[in-house]
Coordinates of C-alpha atoms in Angstrom, one line a residue:
X29 CA 104.1 75.9 91.3
X30 CA 107.7 76.6 90.3
X31 CA 107.7 76.9 86.5
X32 CA 111.4 77.6 85.8
X33 CA 114.8 78.3 87.2
X34 CA 117.5 80.4 85.4
X35 CA 121.0 80.4 86.8
X36 CA 124.0 82.3 85.5
X37 CA 127.7 82.4 86.7
X38 CA 127.0 80.5 89.9
X39 CA 129.8 78.1 91.1
X40 CA 130.1 75.4 88.3
X41 CA 127.1 76.7 86.4
X42 CA 127.9 79.1 83.7
X43 CA 124.3 79.3 82.6
X44 CA 121.4 77.0 82.9
X45 CA 117.7 77.2 82.3
X46 CA 115.3 74.5 83.8
X47 CA 111.6 74.3 83.1
X48 CA 109.9 72.2 85.8
X49 CA 106.7 70.3 85.3
X50 CA 103.8 69.3 87.5
X51 CA 104.2 66.1 89.5
X52 CA 107.5 64.6 90.4
X53 CA 110.6 66.3 89.0
X54 CA 113.8 64.2 89.6
X55 CA 117.3 65.6 89.5
X56 CA 120.1 63.0 89.4
X57 CA 123.8 62.8 88.5
X58 CA 127.1 61.6 89.7
X59 CA 128.6 62.8 93.0
X60 CA 130.2 66.2 92.5
X61 CA 128.3 67.0 89.4
X62 CA 126.7 70.0 91.0
X63 CA 123.3 68.7 92.3
X64 CA 123.7 70.8 95.5
X65 CA 124.3 73.9 93.4
X66 CA 120.7 73.7 92.1
X67 CA 119.2 73.7 95.5
X68 CA 121.7 76.3 96.6
X69 CA 120.7 78.6 93.8
X70 CA 117.0 78.2 94.6
X71 CA 117.8 79.0 98.2
X72 CA 119.6 82.2 97.1
X73 CA 116.7 83.4 95.0
X74 CA 114.5 82.8 98.1
X75 CA 116.5 85.2 100.3
X76 CA 119.1 83.0 101.9
X77 CA 122.6 84.4 102.6
X78 CA 124.8 84.7 99.5
X79 CA 128.4 83.5 100.0
X80 CA 130.9 85.4 97.9
X81 CA 132.5 82.1 96.9
X82 CA 129.3 81.1 95.0
X83 CA 130.2 83.7 92.3
X84 CA 131.9 81.9 89.4
X85 CA 135.6 82.8 88.8
X86 CA 136.2 85.7 86.5
X87 CA 132.5 86.6 86.4
X88 CA 131.3 90.1 87.3
X89 CA 128.0 88.9 88.7
X90 CA 125.8 85.8 89.4
X91 CA 122.1 85.7 88.7
X92 CA 119.3 83.4 89.9
X93 CA 115.7 83.8 88.8
X94 CA 112.7 81.7 89.8
X95 CA 109.3 82.0 88.0
X96 CA 106.3 80.8 90.0
X97 CA 102.7 80.3 88.8
X98 CA 100.3 81.3 91.5
X99 CA 96.7 80.1 91.1
X100 CA 95.7 79.3 94.7
X101 CA 93.3 82.1 95.8
X102 CA 94.4 81.8 99.4
X103 CA 98.1 82.3 98.4
X104 CA 97.1 85.3 96.2
X105 CA 95.3 86.8 99.2
X106 CA 98.3 86.3 101.5
X107 CA 100.7 87.7 99.0
X108 CA 98.5 90.8 98.6
X109 CA 98.6 91.3 102.4
X110 CA 102.4 91.4 102.0
X111 CA 102.0 94.0 99.2
X112 CA 103.1 91.5 96.6
X113 CA 100.9 91.2 93.5
X114 CA 101.2 88.4 90.9
X115 CA 101.5 89.7 87.3
X116 CA 99.6 87.6 84.8
X117 CA 99.4 84.9 87.5
X118 CA 103.2 84.8 88.0
X119 CA 105.7 85.8 90.7
X120 CA 109.3 86.3 89.5
X121 CA 111.9 86.2 92.2
X122 CA 115.5 87.0 91.3
X123 CA 118.8 87.6 93.1
X124 CA 121.8 89.3 91.5
X125 CA 125.1 88.8 93.3
X126 CA 128.4 90.7 92.9
X127 CA 131.6 90.6 94.9
X128 CA 130.4 93.4 97.1
X129 CA 126.6 93.2 97.3
X130 CA 123.5 91.3 96.3
X131 CA 120.1 92.6 95.2
X132 CA 116.8 90.7 95.5
X133 CA 113.8 91.5 93.4
X134 CA 110.2 90.3 93.2
X135 CA 108.4 91.2 89.9
X136 CA 111.3 93.7 89.1
X137 CA 110.8 95.6 92.4
X138 CA 113.8 95.5 94.8
X139 CA 112.9 93.9 98.2
X140 CA 114.7 92.9 101.3
X141 CA 116.0 89.4 102.0
X142 CA 113.5 89.0 104.8
X143 CA 110.6 89.9 102.4
X144 CA 111.9 87.3 99.9
X145 CA 112.0 84.6 102.7
X146 CA 108.4 85.5 103.8
X147 CA 107.1 85.2 100.2
X148 CA 109.0 82.0 99.7
X149 CA 107.4 80.5 102.8
X150 CA 104.0 80.7 101.0
X151 CA 105.2 79.2 97.7
X152 CA 107.7 76.5 98.4
X153 CA 109.0 74.2 101.2
X154 CA 112.6 73.0 101.0
X155 CA 113.8 70.0 103.0
X156 CA 117.6 70.1 103.1
X157 CA 120.0 67.1 103.4
X158 CA 120.4 67.4 107.2
X159 CA 117.1 69.0 108.2
X160 CA 115.8 65.8 109.6
X161 CA 118.5 66.1 112.4
X162 CA 116.4 68.9 113.9
X163 CA 113.9 66.1 115.0
X164 CA 116.5 65.2 117.7
X165 CA 115.6 68.5 119.5
X166 CA 112.4 68.6 121.5
X167 CA 111.7 72.3 120.7
X168 CA 111.4 71.4 117.0
X169 CA 108.5 69.0 117.8
X170 CA 106.4 71.8 119.4
X171 CA 107.1 74.0 116.4
X172 CA 105.9 71.2 114.0
X173 CA 102.7 70.8 116.1
X174 CA 102.0 74.5 116.1
X175 CA 102.5 74.7 112.4
X176 CA 100.1 71.8 111.9
X177 CA 97.5 73.3 114.2
X178 CA 97.6 76.5 112.1
X179 CA 94.7 78.9 112.3
X180 CA 93.2 77.1 115.3
X181 CA 96.2 78.2 117.3
X182 CA 97.5 81.4 115.8
X183 CA 95.0 83.8 117.4
X184 CA 95.3 82.1 120.8
X185 CA 99.1 82.3 120.6
X186 CA 98.9 86.1 119.9
X187 CA 96.7 86.5 123.0
X188 CA 99.1 84.3 124.9
X189 CA 102.0 86.5 124.1
X190 CA 100.1 89.6 125.2
X191 CA 99.1 88.0 128.5
X192 CA 102.6 86.8 129.1
X193 CA 104.0 90.4 128.6
X194 CA 101.4 91.8 131.0
X195 CA 102.3 89.1 133.5
X196 CA 106.0 90.0 133.1
X197 CA 105.2 93.7 133.6
X198 CA 103.3 92.9 136.8
X199 CA 106.1 90.7 138.1
X200 CA 108.6 93.6 137.6
X201 CA 106.2 96.0 139.3
X202 CA 106.0 93.6 142.3
X203 CA 109.7 93.2 142.5
X204 CA 110.1 97.0 142.5
X205 CA 107.4 97.3 145.2
X206 CA 109.1 94.8 147.4
X207 CA 112.3 97.0 147.8
X208 CA 113.6 97.2 151.3
X209 CA 112.7 100.1 153.7
X210 CA 116.0 101.9 153.3
X211 CA 115.6 102.0 149.5
X212 CA 112.0 103.2 149.9
X213 CA 113.0 106.0 152.3
X214 CA 115.7 107.1 149.9
X215 CA 113.2 107.2 147.0
X216 CA 110.7 109.1 149.0
X217 CA 113.3 111.7 149.9
X218 CA 114.4 112.0 146.3
X219 CA 110.8 112.3 145.0
X220 CA 110.0 115.0 147.6
X221 CA 113.1 117.0 146.5
X222 CA 112.3 116.8 142.8
X223 CA 108.6 117.6 143.3
X224 CA 109.5 120.6 145.5
X225 CA 112.0 121.8 142.9
X226 CA 109.3 121.8 140.1
X227 CA 106.5 123.1 142.3
X228 CA 108.7 125.9 143.6
X229 CA 109.5 127.0 140.1
X230 CA 105.9 126.7 139.0
X231 CA 106.5 126.7 135.3
X232 CA 103.7 127.8 133.0
X233 CA 103.3 126.4 129.4
X234 CA 104.6 129.0 126.9
X235 CA 106.5 130.9 129.5
X236 CA 109.9 129.7 128.2
X237 CA 109.1 131.2 124.8
X238 CA 108.1 134.6 126.3
X239 CA 111.3 134.6 128.5
X240 CA 113.5 133.8 125.5
X241 CA 111.9 136.8 123.6
X242 CA 112.3 139.2 126.5
X243 CA 115.9 138.0 127.2
X244 CA 116.9 138.4 123.6
X245 CA 115.5 141.9 123.5
X246 CA 117.2 143.1 126.7
X247 CA 120.5 141.4 125.9
X248 CA 120.5 143.4 122.6
X249 CA 119.2 146.6 124.1
X250 CA 122.2 148.8 123.2
X251 CA 122.0 147.7 119.5
X252 CA 118.2 148.3 119.5
X253 CA 118.5 151.8 120.9
X254 CA 121.3 152.8 118.6
X255 CA 119.3 151.7 115.6
X256 CA 116.1 153.4 116.8
X257 CA 118.0 156.6 117.6
X258 CA 119.7 156.7 114.3
X259 CA 116.3 156.1 112.5
X260 CA 114.7 158.9 114.6
X261 CA 117.5 161.3 113.7
X262 CA 117.2 160.5 110.0
X263 CA 113.5 160.9 109.9
X264 CA 112.8 163.6 112.5
X265 CA 115.9 165.7 113.3
X266 CA 117.5 168.7 111.5
X267 CA 118.0 168.1 107.8
X268 CA 115.9 165.0 108.3
X269 CA 113.4 163.4 105.9
X270 CA 110.5 165.2 107.8
X271 CA 112.2 168.6 107.2
X272 CA 112.9 167.9 103.6
X273 CA 109.3 166.7 102.9
X274 CA 107.9 169.9 104.6
X275 CA 110.0 172.1 102.4
X276 CA 108.9 170.1 99.3
X277 CA 105.3 170.4 100.3
X278 CA 105.7 174.2 100.8
X279 CA 107.2 174.5 97.3
X280 CA 104.4 172.6 95.6
X281 CA 101.7 174.5 97.5
X282 CA 103.0 177.8 96.4
X283 CA 102.7 176.7 92.7
X284 CA 99.5 174.6 92.9
X285 CA 97.2 177.5 92.2
X286 CA 98.5 177.6 88.7
X287 CA 98.0 173.8 87.9
X288 CA 95.3 171.6 89.5
X289 CA 97.4 168.5 88.9
X290 CA 100.0 169.9 91.4
X291 CA 97.2 170.1 93.9
X292 CA 96.7 166.3 93.7
X293 CA 100.4 165.7 94.2
X294 CA 100.4 168.1 97.2
X295 CA 97.7 165.9 98.7
X296 CA 99.8 162.8 98.3
X297 CA 102.9 164.4 99.7
X298 CA 100.8 165.7 102.7
X299 CA 99.8 162.1 103.5
X300 CA 103.4 161.1 103.5
X301 CA 104.3 164.0 105.8
X302 CA 101.5 163.0 108.2
X303 CA 102.6 159.3 108.1
X304 CA 106.2 160.2 108.8
X305 CA 105.2 162.5 111.7
X306 CA 103.1 159.7 113.2
X307 CA 106.1 157.3 112.8
X308 CA 108.4 159.7 114.5
X309 CA 106.0 160.1 117.5
X310 CA 105.7 156.3 117.9
X311 CA 109.4 155.7 117.5
X312 CA 110.1 158.4 120.2
X313 CA 107.5 156.7 122.5
X314 CA 109.1 153.3 121.9
X315 CA 112.5 154.7 122.9
X316 CA 111.1 156.3 126.0
X317 CA 109.4 153.0 127.1
X318 CA 112.4 150.8 126.2
X319 CA 114.8 152.1 128.8
X320 CA 117.1 149.2 130.0
X321 CA 116.5 148.0 133.6
X322 CA 119.4 146.0 135.0
X323 CA 117.4 144.4 137.7
X324 CA 114.6 143.3 135.3
X325 CA 117.3 141.8 133.0
X326 CA 118.9 139.9 135.9
X327 CA 115.5 138.5 137.0
X328 CA 114.6 137.4 133.4
X329 CA 118.0 135.7 132.9
X330 CA 117.7 133.9 136.3
X331 CA 114.1 132.7 135.5
X332 CA 115.1 131.5 132.1
X333 CA 118.0 129.5 133.5
X334 CA 115.6 127.9 136.1
X335 CA 113.1 126.9 133.4
X336 CA 115.8 125.6 131.0
X337 CA 117.3 123.5 133.9
X338 CA 114.0 121.9 134.5
X339 CA 113.4 121.2 130.8
X340 CA 116.9 119.6 130.5
X341 CA 116.3 117.5 133.6
X342 CA 112.7 116.4 133.1
X343 CA 112.0 116.0 129.4
X344 CA 112.8 118.9 127.1
X345 CA 109.6 121.0 127.4
X346 CA 107.5 122.6 130.1
X347 CA 104.7 120.2 129.2
X348 CA 107.0 117.2 129.9
X349 CA 108.1 118.8 133.2
X350 CA 104.5 119.1 134.3
X351 CA 103.8 115.5 133.3
X352 CA 106.8 114.4 135.3
X353 CA 105.7 116.1 138.4
X354 CA 102.3 114.5 138.2
X355 CA 103.9 111.1 137.8
X356 CA 106.2 111.7 140.7
X357 CA 103.4 112.9 142.9
X358 CA 101.5 109.7 142.0
X359 CA 104.5 107.6 142.9
X360 CA 105.0 109.5 146.1
X361 CA 101.4 108.8 147.0
X362 CA 102.0 105.1 146.3
X363 CA 105.1 105.0 148.5
X364 CA 103.4 106.9 151.3
X365 CA 100.5 104.4 151.2
X366 CA 102.9 101.6 150.6
X367 CA 100.9 98.7 152.1
X368 CA 97.9 99.6 150.0
X369 CA 100.0 100.0 146.9
X370 CA 101.7 96.6 147.5
X371 CA 98.3 95.0 147.8
X372 CA 97.2 96.5 144.5
X373 CA 100.4 95.3 142.8
X374 CA 99.9 91.8 144.1
X375 CA 96.3 91.8 143.0
X376 CA 97.3 92.9 139.5
X377 CA 99.9 90.1 139.4
X378 CA 97.2 87.5 140.5
X379 CA 94.8 88.7 137.9
X380 CA 97.4 88.6 135.1
X381 CA 98.6 85.2 136.2
X382 CA 95.0 83.9 136.2
X383 CA 94.5 85.1 132.6
X384 CA 97.9 83.7 131.5
X385 CA 97.1 80.4 133.1
X386 CA 93.7 80.2 131.4
X387 CA 95.0 81.1 127.9
X388 CA 97.9 78.6 128.5
X389 CA 95.5 75.9 129.2
X390 CA 93.4 76.7 126.1
X391 CA 96.5 76.6 124.0
X392 CA 97.5 73.3 125.5
X393 CA 94.1 71.8 124.9
X394 CA 94.2 72.8 121.2
X395 CA 97.7 71.4 121.0
X396 CA 96.8 68.1 122.5
X397 CA 93.8 67.7 120.3
X398 CA 95.8 68.6 117.2
X399 CA 98.6 66.3 118.3
X400 CA 96.3 63.3 118.1
X401 CA 95.4 64.1 114.6
X402 CA 99.0 64.9 113.6
X403 CA 100.5 61.7 115.1
X404 CA 97.7 59.6 113.5
X405 CA 98.5 61.1 110.1
X406 CA 102.2 60.7 110.6
X407 CA 101.8 57.1 111.7
X408 CA 99.8 56.3 108.5
X409 CA 102.4 58.0 106.4
X410 CA 105.2 56.0 108.2
X411 CA 103.4 52.8 107.4
X412 CA 103.5 53.9 103.7
X413 CA 107.2 54.4 104.2
X414 CA 107.9 50.8 105.4
X415 CA 107.5 51.3 109.2
X416 CA 105.1 48.4 109.3
X417 CA 104.5 48.1 113.1
X418 CA 105.2 51.6 114.1
X419 CA 103.7 53.5 117.0
X420 CA 104.0 57.2 117.0
X421 CA 102.6 59.6 119.7
X422 CA 103.3 62.9 121.2
X423 CA 104.0 63.2 124.9
X424 CA 103.2 66.4 126.8
X425 CA 104.6 67.7 130.0
X426 CA 104.4 70.9 132.0
X427 CA 107.4 73.1 131.8
X428 CA 106.8 74.3 135.3
X429 CA 107.0 77.9 134.3
X430 CA 105.2 80.4 132.1
X431 CA 106.7 81.4 128.7
X432 CA 105.5 83.4 125.8
X433 CA 104.7 80.0 124.2
X434 CA 102.7 78.7 127.1
X435 CA 103.6 76.0 129.6
X436 CA 103.8 73.0 127.3
X437 CA 106.8 70.8 126.6
X438 CA 106.1 68.2 124.0
X439 CA 108.1 65.4 122.4
X440 CA 107.5 62.8 119.7
X441 CA 107.9 59.2 120.8
X442 CA 108.2 56.2 118.5
X443 CA 108.3 52.4 118.6
X444 CA 109.4 50.8 115.4
X445 CA 109.1 47.1 116.4
X446 CA 106.3 45.1 118.1
X447 CA 106.7 44.9 121.9
X448 CA 109.2 47.7 122.1
X449 CA 108.3 50.6 124.4
X450 CA 107.8 54.1 123.1
X451 CA 111.0 56.1 123.2
X452 CA 112.2 59.6 122.1
X453 CA 113.4 59.8 118.5
X454 CA 116.9 60.5 119.6
X455 CA 117.0 57.1 121.4
X456 CA 115.6 55.0 118.6
X457 CA 115.7 56.5 115.1
X458 CA 118.7 56.2 112.8
X459 CA 119.6 58.8 110.2
X460 CA 117.6 57.0 107.5
X461 CA 114.6 56.6 109.8
X462 CA 114.7 60.2 110.8
X463 CA 114.8 61.2 107.1
X464 CA 111.6 59.1 106.5
X465 CA 109.9 60.5 109.6
X466 CA 110.6 64.1 108.4
X467 CA 109.3 63.1 104.9
X468 CA 106.1 62.0 106.5
X469 CA 105.8 65.2 108.6
X470 CA 106.6 67.5 105.6
X471 CA 104.0 65.8 103.5
X472 CA 101.3 66.4 106.2
X473 CA 102.3 70.0 106.8
X474 CA 102.3 70.7 103.1
X475 CA 98.7 69.4 102.9
X476 CA 97.5 71.6 105.8
X477 CA 99.4 74.7 104.5
X478 CA 98.4 74.1 100.8
X479 CA 102.1 74.7 99.7
X480 CA 102.2 73.7 96.1
X481 CA 105.9 73.1 95.6
X482 CA 108.0 70.7 97.8
X483 CA 111.8 70.3 97.3
X484 CA 113.6 67.3 98.8
X485 CA 117.4 67.4 98.8
X486 CA 118.5 63.7 99.0
X487 CA 115.7 62.6 101.3
X488 CA 116.8 59.1 100.6
X489 CA 120.0 59.3 102.6
X490 CA 120.6 56.0 104.5
X491 CA 117.9 53.9 102.9
X492 CA 117.9 51.1 100.3
X493 CA 116.0 48.1 99.1
X494 CA 112.4 47.7 100.0
X495 CA 112.4 50.9 102.0
X496 CA 113.7 52.8 99.0
X497 CA 110.8 51.5 97.0
X498 CA 108.3 52.5 99.6
X499 CA 109.8 56.0 99.7
X500 CA 109.6 56.1 95.9
X501 CA 105.9 55.2 96.0
X502 CA 105.3 57.9 98.7
X503 CA 107.0 60.5 96.6
X504 CA 104.8 59.5 93.7
X505 CA 101.7 59.9 95.9
X506 CA 102.9 63.4 97.0
X507 CA 103.5 64.2 93.3
X508 CA 99.9 63.6 92.4
X509 CA 98.8 66.5 94.7
X510 CA 101.9 68.7 94.7
X511 CA 104.8 69.7 92.5
X512 CA 107.8 67.8 93.9
X513 CA 111.4 68.5 93.0
X514 CA 113.7 65.8 94.4
X515 CA 117.5 65.3 94.2
X516 CA 118.1 61.6 94.6
X517 CA 120.8 58.9 94.2
X518 CA 118.3 56.0 94.3
X519 CA 117.1 54.5 91.0
X520 CA 113.8 53.4 92.7
X521 CA 112.9 57.1 93.3
X522 CA 114.2 58.3 89.9
X523 CA 112.2 55.7 88.1
X524 CA 109.0 57.4 89.4
X525 CA 109.8 60.7 87.7
X526 CA 107.3 62.6 85.7
X527 CA 110.3 64.7 84.5
X528 CA 113.8 63.5 84.9
X529 CA 116.8 65.9 84.8
X530 CA 120.4 64.9 84.6
X531 CA 123.1 67.1 86.1
X532 CA 126.5 66.5 84.7
X533 CA 130.0 67.9 85.0
X534 CA 132.4 68.6 82.1
X535 CA 135.8 70.1 81.6
X536 CA 136.4 72.4 78.6
X537 CA 139.7 74.3 78.1
X538 CA 140.8 73.5 81.6
X539 CA 137.6 75.0 83.1
X540 CA 134.9 72.9 84.8
X541 CA 131.2 73.4 84.0
X542 CA 128.0 71.8 85.3
X543 CA 125.0 71.4 83.0
X544 CA 121.4 70.3 83.4
X545 CA 119.2 68.7 80.8
X546 CA 115.8 67.1 80.6
X547 CA 116.0 63.4 79.7
X548 CA 113.7 61.6 77.3
X549 CA 112.4 58.2 78.2
X550 CA 115.4 56.3 76.6
X551 CA 117.9 58.7 78.3
X552 CA 116.1 58.3 81.6
X553 CA 116.5 54.5 81.4
X554 CA 120.2 54.9 80.6
X555 CA 120.6 57.2 83.7
X556 CA 118.7 54.6 85.8
X557 CA 121.2 52.0 84.6
X558 CA 124.1 54.2 85.7
X559 CA 122.5 54.6 89.1
X560 CA 122.0 50.8 89.3
X561 CA 125.4 49.6 87.9
X562 CA 127.8 52.5 88.3
X563 CA 130.3 53.4 85.6
X564 CA 130.0 50.2 83.5
X565 CA 126.5 49.7 82.1
X566 CA 126.1 46.1 81.0
X567 CA 123.2 44.7 79.1
X568 CA 121.9 43.0 82.2
X569 CA 121.9 46.3 84.1
X570 CA 120.3 48.1 81.2
X571 CA 117.5 45.5 81.1
X572 CA 117.0 45.9 84.9
X573 CA 116.7 49.6 84.4
X574 CA 114.1 49.1 81.7
X575 CA 112.2 46.7 83.9
X576 CA 112.4 49.2 86.8
X577 CA 111.0 52.0 84.6
X578 CA 108.2 49.8 83.3
X579 CA 107.2 48.8 86.8
X580 CA 107.2 52.4 87.9
X581 CA 105.0 53.4 85.0
X582 CA 102.6 50.6 85.9
X583 CA 102.5 51.8 89.5
X584 CA 101.9 55.4 88.5
X585 CA 99.3 54.6 85.9
X586 CA 97.6 51.3 86.9
X587 CA 95.3 49.8 84.2

């Protein structure tokens, strides 16, 4: 459940702290007091887009923080799968907004807005003021049904998407196979040319590296030979290192008979002399073998150009070139045996379509079975909301084509009066009726999804009288199993509150501020009187408010 909300420097709110309770939390206040800012701030903390104009004038930043208590084991499991771990049973979601950027965090770790929305979808369900209008669109009806079907459908829908993709691939392959004769002849000619180009070159893996090394050596032959010649002269010619070491060795040998230690040094110098002589012989041999051959250099350069051209054209490496030629030869074989290939493609299409048809039917059967349960539960909920003789069903039709979502089209139909035929919601329901229908649906979906916190932003739009009382009673029923946060302008709903918050607007030093406070029972009655009677609260209105609160308490806690 949502334990608390902290808002700072957001629109009319300079700073506010709200601690919500279990059950039904009611937020009320005069029009323009800032009720929508509360829902807006919650949405911001849950990852919605942050408009710059939400930042309070003269403020450097705005901050919204939500603290959730998570005790449901399934929710904890799903959060851990998203790499989100409750700390001491809590999830803290915050959003800091400046003029240039916004930063979202979960338990002090920065996360993306999409991550915040995904986490929020597990913890809270928000019904906005105009969300019920989405019921006018048929596609929304199927989304609601699929959400209700839940795990029964999720695995099948994943299989459906894979089958649909395979079907689309087979369709594309068939379309390509059905190209006209001229195009086929042109492709055949082009394939033969490219295969011949690669096979004639006959590249060998690793050959390019060897060619690069040889080419680099030959291209720098002059520099190499100059360096080798100079080194040979320095170590083996006149006045070279070899000559100097030989003289040094002769000098030491002539005196070594007088000191045994000089004999050891003579031995070391003799080894150096031998090593240097060996080096000179090898260097001389290298210079003899490394004579530059113009023709060899030309052939190496030409071969390297050929290999690099193939690499540039067919994938960047000799291995890629060889893979390409195999694919092209396979394609050439297909085109040469065109009729057989076309039969194979058409057979593949038939098989993928059969699989897609079968999984689409399975999905449709699950949906139709779930639809009966859903519409039955919605109907029962609508009766609770003063649709006394309502009929509510879901009508299925075939879309006439395959989609990644199957072949179903589905639409809710309703009849609100005896004897009236079932009609689409768009043909029957008013704004207030749509609002109640969405309330019924949200209640049922919340039960199946085990979402603990439901927020209703003026769900009571367009209703009054007995219907308002029925909605109030329904909200009370929901509040027994869920935490409900509801913004309302109807006293019947406000009277049912377990916790009643007042949002008010004040002007101080030519600046406007909104504030929110928890009302005690006496203050709650006064607010009910304002909602009943407007600006002027008479004794009669106040007595009516007390009576309304008393009846609400009796309804909530019957003796």
